[in-house]
Each structure stands twice: as structure tokens, then as C-alpha cells.
PDB file of C-alpha atoms (C1' of nucleotides) in Angstrom:
ATOM      1  CA  MET A   1       0.000   0.000   0.000  1.00  0.00           C
ATOM      2  CA  SER A   2       2.912   2.412  -0.342  1.00  0.00           C
ATOM      3  CA  PRO A   3       1.767   5.378  -2.359  1.00  0.00           C
ATOM      4  CA  ARG A   4       3.210   5.703  -5.798  1.00  0.00           C
ATOM      5  CA  LYS A   5       6.604   7.342  -5.959  1.00  0.00           C
ATOM      6  CA  PHE A   6       8.186   9.232  -8.814  1.00  0.00           C
ATOM      7  CA  PHE A   7      11.805  10.191  -9.076  1.00  0.00           C
ATOM      8  CA  HIS A   8      12.440  13.875  -9.703  1.00  0.00           C
ATOM      9  CA  PRO A   9      15.986  15.209 -10.083  1.00  0.00           C
ATOM     10  CA  ASP A  10      17.077  18.044  -7.826  1.00  0.00           C
ATOM     11  CA  ALA A  11      16.893  21.481  -9.362  1.00  0.00           C
ATOM     12  CA  ALA A  12      20.678  21.759  -9.116  1.00  0.00           C
ATOM     13  CA  ALA A  13      21.138  18.515 -11.004  1.00  0.00           C
ATOM     14  CA  LEU A  14      19.416  19.637 -14.184  1.00  0.00           C
ATOM     15  CA  THR A  15      21.634  19.540 -17.224  1.00  0.00           C
ATOM     16  CA  LEU A  16      21.149  21.489 -20.387  1.00  0.00           C
ATOM     17  CA  HIS A  17      21.711  18.701 -22.822  1.00  0.00           C
ATOM     18  CA  ARG A  18      19.236  16.433 -21.049  1.00  0.00           C
ATOM     19  CA  ILE A  19      16.574  19.095 -21.090  1.00  0.00           C
ATOM     20  CA  LEU A  20      17.198  19.811 -24.743  1.00  0.00           C
ATOM     21  CA  PHE A  21      17.007  16.141 -25.533  1.00  0.00           C
ATOM     22  CA  ALA A  22      13.743  15.791 -23.644  1.00  0.00           C
ATOM     23  CA  LEU A  23      12.335  18.615 -25.749  1.00  0.00           C
ATOM     24  CA  SER A  24      13.751  17.372 -29.048  1.00  0.00           C
ATOM     25  CA  ASP A  25      10.826  15.041 -29.721  1.00  0.00           C
ATOM     26  CA  PRO A  26       7.649  16.388 -31.358  1.00  0.00           C
ATOM     27  CA  THR A  27       5.364  14.423 -29.068  1.00  0.00           C
ATOM     28  CA  ARG A  28       7.093  15.679 -25.936  1.00  0.00           C
ATOM     29  CA  LEU A  29       7.146  19.202 -27.314  1.00  0.00           C
ATOM     30  CA  ALA A  30       3.384  18.948 -27.791  1.00  0.00           C
ATOM     31  CA  VAL A  31       2.957  17.767 -24.214  1.00  0.00           C
ATOM     32  CA  VAL A  32       4.983  20.634 -22.846  1.00  0.00           C
ATOM     33  CA  SER A  33       3.035  23.033 -24.996  1.00  0.00           C
ATOM     34  CA  GLU A  34      -0.184  21.836 -23.398  1.00  0.00           C
ATOM     35  CA  LEU A  35       1.294  22.604 -19.990  1.00  0.00           C
ATOM     36  CA  LYS A  36       2.647  26.027 -20.743  1.00  0.00           C
ATOM     37  CA  ASP A  37      -0.143  27.873 -18.945  1.00  0.00           C
ATOM     38  CA  GLY A  38       1.198  26.479 -15.696  1.00  0.00           C
ATOM     39  CA  ALA A  39      -1.821  24.391 -14.855  1.00  0.00           C
ATOM     40  CA  GLU A  40      -1.727  20.726 -13.947  1.00  0.00           C
ATOM     41  CA  ARG A  41      -3.162  18.258 -16.390  1.00  0.00           C
ATOM     42  CA  ALA A  42      -4.008  14.622 -15.980  1.00  0.00           C
ATOM     43  CA  SER A  43      -1.714  12.255 -17.798  1.00  0.00           C
ATOM     44  CA  GLY A  44      -4.648  10.605 -19.521  1.00  0.00           C
ATOM     45  CA  ASP A  45      -5.854  13.890 -20.950  1.00  0.00           C
ATOM     46  CA  LEU A  46      -2.598  14.700 -22.699  1.00  0.00           C
ATOM     47  CA  LEU A  47      -2.804  13.820 -26.382  1.00  0.00           C
ATOM     48  CA  ALA A  48      -5.077  11.013 -25.331  1.00  0.00           C
ATOM     49  CA  GLU A  49      -6.589  10.473 -28.753  1.00  0.00           C
ATOM     50  CA  SER A  50      -3.311  10.136 -30.610  1.00  0.00           C
ATOM     51  CA  VAL A  51      -0.834   8.435 -28.297  1.00  0.00           C
ATOM     52  CA  PRO A  52      -1.240   5.055 -26.539  1.00  0.00           C
ATOM     53  CA  ARG A  53      -0.924   5.058 -22.782  1.00  0.00           C
ATOM     54  CA  SER A  54       2.305   3.105 -22.588  1.00  0.00           C
ATOM     55  CA  THR A  55       3.897   5.443 -25.101  1.00  0.00           C
ATOM     56  CA  MET A  56       2.753   8.462 -23.129  1.00  0.00           C
ATOM     57  CA  THR A  57       4.170   6.951 -19.941  1.00  0.00           C
ATOM     58  CA  HIS A  58       7.502   6.619 -21.703  1.00  0.00           C
ATOM     59  CA  HIS A  59       7.539  10.243 -22.835  1.00  0.00           C
ATOM     60  CA  LEU A  60       6.400  11.556 -19.472  1.00  0.00           C
ATOM     61  CA  LYS A  61       9.194   9.637 -17.791  1.00  0.00           C
ATOM     62  CA  ILE A  62      11.793  11.249 -20.019  1.00  0.00           C
ATOM     63  CA  LEU A  63      10.377  14.708 -19.366  1.00  0.00           C
ATOM     64  CA  ARG A  64      10.211  14.070 -15.631  1.00  0.00           C
ATOM     65  CA  GLU A  65      13.722  12.618 -15.329  1.00  0.00           C
ATOM     66  CA  ALA A  66      15.120  15.531 -17.293  1.00  0.00           C
ATOM     67  CA  GLY A  67      13.532  17.858 -14.756  1.00  0.00           C
ATOM     68  CA  VAL A  68      11.138  19.491 -17.178  1.00  0.00           C
ATOM     69  CA  THR A  69       7.911  18.266 -15.599  1.00  0.00           C
ATOM     70  CA  ARG A  70       6.620  17.213 -12.237  1.00  0.00           C
ATOM     71  CA  THR A  71       4.334  14.220 -11.732  1.00  0.00           C
ATOM     72  CA  ARG A  72       1.989  14.109  -8.756  1.00  0.00           C
ATOM     73  CA  PRO A  73      -0.284  11.165  -8.036  1.00  0.00           C
ATOM     74  CA  GLU A  74      -3.845  12.152  -7.226  1.00  0.00           C
ATOM     75  CA  GLY A  75      -6.111   9.249  -6.638  1.00  0.00           C
ATOM     76  CA  MET A  76      -6.108   7.042  -9.653  1.00  0.00           C
ATOM     77  CA  ARG A  77      -4.671   9.696 -11.897  1.00  0.00           C
ATOM     78  CA  CYS A  78      -1.386  11.478 -12.360  1.00  0.00           C
ATOM     79  CA  LEU A  79      -1.258  15.231 -12.543  1.00  0.00           C
ATOM     80  CA  ILE A  80       1.536  16.650 -14.691  1.00  0.00           C
ATOM     81  CA  SER A  81       2.883  20.172 -14.522  1.00  0.00           C
ATOM     82  CA  LEU A  82       5.866  22.134 -15.732  1.00  0.00           C
ATOM     83  CA  ARG A  83       8.820  22.665 -13.369  1.00  0.00           C
ATOM     84  CA  ARG A  84       9.007  26.141 -14.698  1.00  0.00           C
ATOM     85  CA  ASP A  85      10.521  27.717 -11.603  1.00  0.00           C
ATOM     86  CA  ASP A  86      13.406  25.249 -11.385  1.00  0.00           C
ATOM     87  CA  VAL A  87      14.189  25.279 -15.088  1.00  0.00           C
ATOM     88  CA  ASP A  88      13.986  29.063 -15.224  1.00  0.00           C
ATOM     89  CA  ALA A  89      16.306  29.413 -12.248  1.00  0.00           C
ATOM     90  CA  ARG A  90      18.974  27.316 -13.890  1.00  0.00           C
ATOM     91  CA  PHE A  91      18.458  28.224 -17.556  1.00  0.00           C
ATOM     92  CA  PRO A  92      16.766  31.619 -17.688  1.00  0.00           C
ATOM     93  CA  GLY A  93      14.748  32.292 -20.803  1.00  0.00           C
ATOM     94  CA  LEU A  94      15.064  28.776 -22.155  1.00  0.00           C
ATOM     95  CA  LEU A  95      11.518  27.577 -21.602  1.00  0.00           C
ATOM     96  CA  GLU A  96      10.114  30.922 -22.564  1.00  0.00           C
ATOM     97  CA  ALA A  97      11.893  30.831 -25.900  1.00  0.00           C
ATOM     98  CA  ILE A  98      10.782  27.284 -26.586  1.00  0.00           C
ATOM     99  CA  LEU A  99       7.192  27.689 -25.459  1.00  0.00           C
ATOM    100  CA  ALA A 100       6.756  30.964 -27.298  1.00  0.00           C
ATOM    101  CA  HIS A 101       6.688  29.125 -30.569  1.00  0.00           C
ATOM    102  CA  GLY A 102       3.981  26.644 -29.680  1.00  0.00           C
ATOM    103  CA  HIS A 103       4.915  23.294 -31.137  1.00  0.00           C
ATOM    104  CA  SER A 104       4.320  23.731 -34.824  1.00  0.00           C
ATOM    105  CA  GLY A 105       8.011  23.562 -35.557  1.00  0.00           C
TER     106      GLY A 105
ATOM    107  CA  MET B   1      36.678  20.192 -60.123  1.00  0.00           C
ATOM    108  CA  SER B   2      33.409  21.511 -58.840  1.00  0.00           C
ATOM    109  CA  PRO B   3      33.910  23.394 -55.600  1.00  0.00           C
ATOM    110  CA  ARG B   4      32.696  21.666 -52.487  1.00  0.00           C
ATOM    111  CA  LYS B   5      29.017  22.067 -51.755  1.00  0.00           C
ATOM    112  CA  PHE B   6      27.207  21.896 -48.427  1.00  0.00           C
ATOM    113  CA  PHE B   7      23.481  21.633 -47.986  1.00  0.00           C
ATOM    114  CA  HIS B   8      21.962  24.281 -45.736  1.00  0.00           C
ATOM    115  CA  PRO B   9      18.224  24.312 -45.002  1.00  0.00           C
ATOM    116  CA  ASP B  10      16.288  27.492 -45.735  1.00  0.00           C
ATOM    117  CA  ALA B  11      15.693  29.722 -42.760  1.00  0.00           C
ATOM    118  CA  ALA B  12      11.959  29.108 -43.065  1.00  0.00           C
ATOM    119  CA  ALA B  13      12.476  25.346 -42.948  1.00  0.00           C
ATOM    120  CA  LEU B  14      14.077  25.274 -39.516  1.00  0.00           C
ATOM    121  CA  THR B  15      12.178  23.181 -37.020  1.00  0.00           C
ATOM    122  CA  LEU B  16      12.358  23.509 -33.278  1.00  0.00           C
ATOM    123  CA  HIS B  17      12.701  19.839 -32.444  1.00  0.00           C
ATOM    124  CA  ARG B  18      15.528  19.377 -34.930  1.00  0.00           C
ATOM    125  CA  ILE B  19      17.426  22.323 -33.520  1.00  0.00           C
ATOM    126  CA  LEU B  20      16.906  21.074 -29.977  1.00  0.00           C
ATOM    127  CA  PHE B  21      18.070  17.631 -30.976  1.00  0.00           C
ATOM    128  CA  ALA B  22      21.177  19.049 -32.620  1.00  0.00           C
ATOM    129  CA  LEU B  23      21.956  20.842 -29.369  1.00  0.00           C
ATOM    130  CA  SER B  24      21.130  17.894 -27.107  1.00  0.00           C
ATOM    131  CA  ASP B  25      24.575  16.347 -27.447  1.00  0.00           C
ATOM    132  CA  PRO B  26      27.418  17.532 -25.186  1.00  0.00           C
ATOM    133  CA  THR B  27      29.954  17.511 -27.992  1.00  0.00           C
ATOM    134  CA  ARG B  28      27.765  19.587 -30.255  1.00  0.00           C
ATOM    135  CA  LEU B  29      26.916  21.906 -27.406  1.00  0.00           C
ATOM    136  CA  ALA B  30      30.637  22.437 -26.872  1.00  0.00           C
ATOM    137  CA  VAL B  31      31.119  23.216 -30.537  1.00  0.00           C
ATOM    138  CA  VAL B  32      28.327  25.768 -30.529  1.00  0.00           C
ATOM    139  CA  SER B  33      29.743  27.264 -27.385  1.00  0.00           C
ATOM    140  CA  GLU B  34      33.047  27.842 -29.154  1.00  0.00           C
ATOM    141  CA  LEU B  35      31.199  29.693 -31.885  1.00  0.00           C
ATOM    142  CA  LYS B  36      29.078  31.909 -29.708  1.00  0.00           C
ATOM    143  CA  ASP B  37      31.170  35.034 -30.264  1.00  0.00           C
ATOM    144  CA  GLY B  38      30.000  35.019 -33.866  1.00  0.00           C
ATOM    145  CA  ALA B  39      33.414  34.419 -35.387  1.00  0.00           C
ATOM    146  CA  GLU B  40      34.187  31.733 -37.911  1.00  0.00           C
ATOM    147  CA  ARG B  41      36.352  28.865 -36.815  1.00  0.00           C
ATOM    148  CA  ALA B  42      38.087  26.176 -38.838  1.00  0.00           C
ATOM    149  CA  SER B  43      36.599  22.743 -38.482  1.00  0.00           C
ATOM    150  CA  GLY B  44      39.960  21.289 -37.573  1.00  0.00           C
ATOM    151  CA  ASP B  45      40.370  23.719 -34.708  1.00  0.00           C
ATOM    152  CA  LEU B  46      37.132  22.731 -32.991  1.00  0.00           C
ATOM    153  CA  LEU B  47      37.806  20.301 -30.149  1.00  0.00           C
ATOM    154  CA  ALA B  48      40.649  18.992 -32.269  1.00  0.00           C
ATOM    155  CA  GLU B  49      42.445  17.326 -29.399  1.00  0.00           C
ATOM    156  CA  SER B  50      39.502  15.303 -28.142  1.00  0.00           C
ATOM    157  CA  VAL B  51      37.398  14.294 -31.124  1.00  0.00           C
ATOM    158  CA  PRO B  52      38.524  12.363 -34.225  1.00  0.00           C
ATOM    159  CA  ARG B  53      38.017  14.103 -37.543  1.00  0.00           C
ATOM    160  CA  SER B  54      35.372  11.740 -38.883  1.00  0.00           C
ATOM    161  CA  THR B  55      33.378  12.092 -35.682  1.00  0.00           C
ATOM    162  CA  MET B  56      33.598  15.864 -35.876  1.00  0.00           C
ATOM    163  CA  THR B  57      32.391  15.756 -39.475  1.00  0.00           C
ATOM    164  CA  HIS B  58      29.383  13.782 -38.275  1.00  0.00           C
ATOM    165  CA  HIS B  59      28.496  16.305 -35.574  1.00  0.00           C
ATOM    166  CA  LEU B  60      29.035  19.293 -37.846  1.00  0.00           C
ATOM    167  CA  LYS B  61      26.729  17.739 -40.411  1.00  0.00           C
ATOM    168  CA  ILE B  62      23.954  17.405 -37.855  1.00  0.00           C
ATOM    169  CA  LEU B  63      24.397  20.991 -36.700  1.00  0.00           C
ATOM    170  CA  ARG B  64      24.468  22.233 -40.280  1.00  0.00           C
ATOM    171  CA  GLU B  65      21.426  20.253 -41.449  1.00  0.00           C
ATOM    172  CA  ALA B  66      19.466  21.443 -38.432  1.00  0.00           C
ATOM    173  CA  GLY B  67      20.259  25.004 -39.488  1.00  0.00           C
ATOM    174  CA  VAL B  68      22.312  25.860 -36.437  1.00  0.00           C
ATOM    175  CA  THR B  69      25.622  26.395 -38.200  1.00  0.00           C
ATOM    176  CA  ARG B  70      26.921  27.401 -41.574  1.00  0.00           C
ATOM    177  CA  THR B  71      29.847  25.714 -43.290  1.00  0.00           C
ATOM    178  CA  ARG B  72      31.920  27.623 -45.806  1.00  0.00           C
ATOM    179  CA  PRO B  73      34.829  26.078 -47.693  1.00  0.00           C
ATOM    180  CA  GLU B  74      37.949  28.220 -47.694  1.00  0.00           C
ATOM    181  CA  GLY B  75      40.828  26.634 -49.490  1.00  0.00           C
ATOM    182  CA  MET B  76      41.619  23.327 -47.867  1.00  0.00           C
ATOM    183  CA  ARG B  77      39.707  24.145 -44.733  1.00  0.00           C
ATOM    184  CA  CYS B  78      36.101  24.570 -43.686  1.00  0.00           C
ATOM    185  CA  LEU B  79      35.024  27.615 -41.748  1.00  0.00           C
ATOM    186  CA  ILE B  80      32.121  27.091 -39.379  1.00  0.00           C
ATOM    187  CA  SER B  81      29.907  29.799 -37.969  1.00  0.00           C
ATOM    188  CA  LEU B  82      26.601  30.112 -36.160  1.00  0.00           C
ATOM    189  CA  ARG B  83      23.470  30.924 -38.177  1.00  0.00           C
ATOM    190  CA  ARG B  84      22.487  33.207 -35.400  1.00  0.00           C
ATOM    191  CA  ASP B  85      20.420  35.587 -37.487  1.00  0.00           C
ATOM    192  CA  ASP B  86      18.266  32.870 -38.995  1.00  0.00           C
ATOM    193  CA  VAL B  87      17.732  30.972 -35.763  1.00  0.00           C
ATOM    194  CA  ASP B  88      16.971  34.167 -33.865  1.00  0.00           C
ATOM    195  CA  ALA B  89      14.463  35.256 -36.480  1.00  0.00           C
ATOM    196  CA  ARG B  90      12.511  32.039 -36.162  1.00  0.00           C
ATOM    197  CA  PHE B  91      13.047  31.237 -32.472  1.00  0.00           C
ATOM    198  CA  PRO B  92      13.821  34.499 -30.681  1.00  0.00           C
ATOM    199  CA  GLY B  93      15.811  34.114 -27.498  1.00  0.00           C
ATOM    200  CA  LEU B  94      16.474  30.415 -27.950  1.00  0.00           C
ATOM    201  CA  LEU B  95      20.166  30.561 -28.780  1.00  0.00           C
ATOM    202  CA  GLU B  96      20.747  33.310 -26.274  1.00  0.00           C
ATOM    203  CA  ALA B  97      19.261  31.221 -23.473  1.00  0.00           C
ATOM    204  CA  ILE B  98      21.280  28.178 -24.463  1.00  0.00           C
ATOM    205  CA  LEU B  99      24.566  29.949 -25.035  1.00  0.00           C
ATOM    206  CA  ALA B 100      24.286  31.978 -21.863  1.00  0.00           C
ATOM    207  CA  HIS B 101      25.025  28.917 -19.833  1.00  0.00           C
ATOM    208  CA  GLY B 102      28.197  27.917 -21.623  1.00  0.00           C
ATOM    209  CA  HIS B 103      28.284  24.170 -21.957  1.00  0.00           C
ATOM    210  CA  SER B 104      28.989  23.009 -18.440  1.00  0.00           C
ATOM    211  CA  GLY B 105      25.533  21.478 -18.106  1.00  0.00           C
TER     212      GLY B 105
ATOM    213  C1'  DT C   1     -13.772  -8.371  -1.810  1.00  0.00           C
ATOM    214  C1'  DA C   2     -14.736  -7.718  -6.557  1.00  0.00           C
ATOM    215  C1'  DC C   3     -14.729  -4.601 -10.239  1.00  0.00           C
ATOM    216  C1'  DG C   4     -13.514  -0.942 -13.478  1.00  0.00           C
ATOM    217  C1'  DA C   5     -10.348   2.869 -14.305  1.00  0.00           C
ATOM    218  C1'  DT C   6      -5.811   4.710 -14.588  1.00  0.00           C
ATOM    219  C1'  DG C   7      -1.017   4.325 -15.104  1.00  0.00           C
ATOM    220  C1'  DT C   8       3.466   1.515 -14.875  1.00  0.00           C
ATOM    221  C1'  DA C   9       6.791  -2.272 -16.005  1.00  0.00           C
ATOM    222  C1'  DC C  10       8.466  -5.203 -19.199  1.00  0.00           C
ATOM    223  C1'  DG C  11       9.532  -7.076 -23.491  1.00  0.00           C
ATOM    224  C1'  DA C  12      10.024  -6.900 -28.353  1.00  0.00           C
ATOM    225  C1'  DC C  13      10.842  -4.792 -32.787  1.00  0.00           C
ATOM    226  C1'  DG C  14      12.754  -1.623 -36.276  1.00  0.00           C
ATOM    227  C1'  DA C  15      15.022   2.756 -36.845  1.00  0.00           C
ATOM    228  C1'  DA C  16      18.245   6.054 -35.723  1.00  0.00           C
ATOM    229  C1'  DC C  17      22.294   7.355 -33.391  1.00  0.00           C
ATOM    230  C1'  DA C  18      27.428   7.849 -31.616  1.00  0.00           C
ATOM    231  C1'  DC C  19      31.773   6.418 -32.535  1.00  0.00           C
ATOM    232  C1'  DC C  20      35.729   5.593 -35.330  1.00  0.00           C
ATOM    233  C1'  DG C  21      38.978   3.493 -38.947  1.00  0.00           C
ATOM    234  C1'  DT C  22      39.844   3.531 -43.652  1.00  0.00           C
ATOM    235  C1'  DA C  23      39.644   5.041 -48.275  1.00  0.00           C
ATOM    236  C1'  DC C  24      38.654   8.864 -51.187  1.00  0.00           C
ATOM    237  C1'  DA C  25      38.205  13.804 -52.774  1.00  0.00           C
ATOM    238  C1'  DT C  26      39.668  18.516 -52.804  1.00  0.00           C
ATOM    239  C1'  DT C  27      43.171  22.094 -52.172  1.00  0.00           C
ATOM    240  C1'  DA C  28      47.664  24.364 -51.986  1.00  0.00           C
ATOM    241  C1'  DT C  29      52.457  23.970 -52.618  1.00  0.00           C
ATOM    242  C1'  DC C  30      56.599  22.093 -54.420  1.00  0.00           C
TER     243       DC C  30
ATOM    244  C1'  DG D   1      52.466  15.780 -61.782  1.00  0.00           C
ATOM    245  C1'  DA D   2      53.731  14.577 -56.900  1.00  0.00           C
ATOM    246  C1'  DT D   3      53.100  15.418 -52.223  1.00  0.00           C
ATOM    247  C1'  DA D   4      51.094  16.744 -47.894  1.00  0.00           C
ATOM    248  C1'  DA D   5      47.068  18.797 -45.516  1.00  0.00           C
ATOM    249  C1'  DT D   6      42.272  19.013 -44.653  1.00  0.00           C
ATOM    250  C1'  DG D   7      37.784  17.222 -44.633  1.00  0.00           C
ATOM    251  C1'  DT D   8      34.141  13.884 -46.513  1.00  0.00           C
ATOM    252  C1'  DA D   9      32.015   9.367 -47.588  1.00  0.00           C
ATOM    253  C1'  DC D  10      31.426   4.854 -46.488  1.00  0.00           C
ATOM    254  C1'  DG D  11      31.119   0.927 -43.742  1.00  0.00           C
ATOM    255  C1'  DG D  12      30.871  -1.579 -39.378  1.00  0.00           C
ATOM    256  C1'  DT D  13      29.675  -2.092 -34.396  1.00  0.00           C
ATOM    257  C1'  DG D  14      27.339  -1.392 -30.280  1.00  0.00           C
ATOM    258  C1'  DT D  15      23.940   1.505 -28.082  1.00  0.00           C
ATOM    259  C1'  DT D  16      19.902   4.113 -27.585  1.00  0.00           C
ATOM    260  C1'  DC D  17      15.519   5.569 -28.990  1.00  0.00           C
ATOM    261  C1'  DG D  18      10.383   5.501 -30.346  1.00  0.00           C
ATOM    262  C1'  DT D  19       6.551   2.670 -30.557  1.00  0.00           C
ATOM    263  C1'  DC D  20       3.188  -0.380 -28.759  1.00  0.00           C
ATOM    264  C1'  DG D  21       0.957  -4.725 -26.842  1.00  0.00           C
ATOM    265  C1'  DT D  22       0.465  -7.248 -22.808  1.00  0.00           C
ATOM    266  C1'  DA D  23       0.594  -8.123 -18.009  1.00  0.00           C
ATOM    267  C1'  DC D  24       0.710  -6.071 -13.553  1.00  0.00           C
ATOM    268  C1'  DA D  25       0.018  -2.597  -9.764  1.00  0.00           C
ATOM    269  C1'  DT D  26      -2.559   1.121  -7.657  1.00  0.00           C
ATOM    270  C1'  DC D  27      -6.795   3.533  -6.562  1.00  0.00           C
ATOM    271  C1'  DG D  28     -11.756   4.478  -5.839  1.00  0.00           C
ATOM    272  C1'  DT D  29     -16.276   2.529  -5.520  1.00  0.00           C
ATOM    273  C1'  DA D  30     -19.876  -0.753  -5.191  1.00  0.00           C
TER     274       DA D  30
END
DNA sequence: TACGATGTACGACGAACACCGTACATTATC
DNA sequence: GATAATGTACGGTGTTCGTCGTACATCGTA
């Protein structure tokens, strides 16, 4: 009955090339774009119609382990949000520049 | 005897995920960091002591085809420079945010 | 406890990648 | 033309990635 646990790297442990890699995939870029307003969204609501669950789990794990997103269990679901404060503190302007463009490129 | 030709994508054809992927490798990030002052540098002078020539050719090709760098033949050598104007026009602030951090992360 | 809903773990597959040695092409100089 | 310097193309190897189906775990509710 232990509650679900998710590994999140410390803010100081974020590396630029890992973050850039996490954002170098169109699917993950689309996920991040859906989170750019700062709100939490349930995992199952992200691109639900176009991406199978196991594939989405894989992408969310890469984003989370790179330090780009935070995953918080809430009942049966998982709420995903951007770690905007931590990323901004370490790489100022990076997320802003990436999110400004949406994900059409 | 045709002079050497290098494919460069049009500025309008740059895509965000390709650029981010090109910059998601520590070696390529180090190369870009050496070019951030805007000057041209010879291919053979970039990380020459730590990366074999054929490997460097591989990385420079990825950077060039993503639209991050420009390659210009000059005699026997190849001069590499950042396509800062084109990248900035399409993704304002992106290169600045990435280059601000050097390449230690 | 039984059930349905949500998400993860694991395995498999094909594709792409990083790395590098070798052979080749291009260039300048002798 | 011959030679040396620089960089590319090609091939091979091992690794990683993206995708997804299936089985399992967790959670809320009946």
C-alpha cells in the first residue's frame, strides 16, 4: 500500500543537454506546450486520442527525469505540470523561448 | 573540379525539435559554445584534441542540417559559424538562453 | 472483496544514433 | 604531376531511442 513514488531530479542537477534532448521530440514538445499555462493536467488527458498510454508513460518519464515536468499522483490519476521555476532558475529564458513558438516547428 | 558544396536548409524550414536535438549532445553543445562570439572557426580547430576528424564531421553535419551552423569552404579548410540571425528570427531568445550557460551542463 | 479505471513495467521490434577506422576527394604547394 | 594537408564518404559495431501490446500494480467505488 505504499503510495506511488516518482523520481524527480534536484533542481541543481538539471543539465542542459538532457533538457534539450527531452524537448527534441515532437510528441514531448506537444505535451509541454499543453502545460505552458502552468496548470496541472491529468496524464490521460494529454494527447489522449493520438498516443497510446504506454507510449505516453515513456515520454512523461523522459520529461520528468530531465527535470522538465513534475508528476503528482492524485487518486487514480497522475497530474503533470511544468517545473518552470526550477528550469527558469537554472536556464533563464530557455523555456520561454521554446514555449513561445507553440509546437508547430 | 566543382567546388565543395554543403546543404543548408532554408531559414523558413528550420524546425524547433531538430534544432533542440542538434543541441542535445554535449559535444555539439561544446562546438556551438566555441562559436558563440559570432566568429568563424576552422573545423579542424574545434575540439581537435579530443574528437577524431570523422566524428567531428558527423556532428558538424547534424548541426548544419538542423540550421544551427553554416559551413563555408575556404581553401583546404572549412570555416564554421553560427546561423544566429536565422535561428533568432525564427526562435527568438532560444540561442541566447542556451549559449548563456556555456556548456557546463 | 470484486470490479472498473488509470497508469506503470516489461519485453520486443525496427530505426536512428554515436563512434571511429579507412579510403577517397579537394586544395595548396613544391 | 607529386606530395602533404584538410575534410568527406562509407562501412561496421554497439547503443539508444520511439513505438506499442500485454501483463501487472494502484486507486476508488460498489
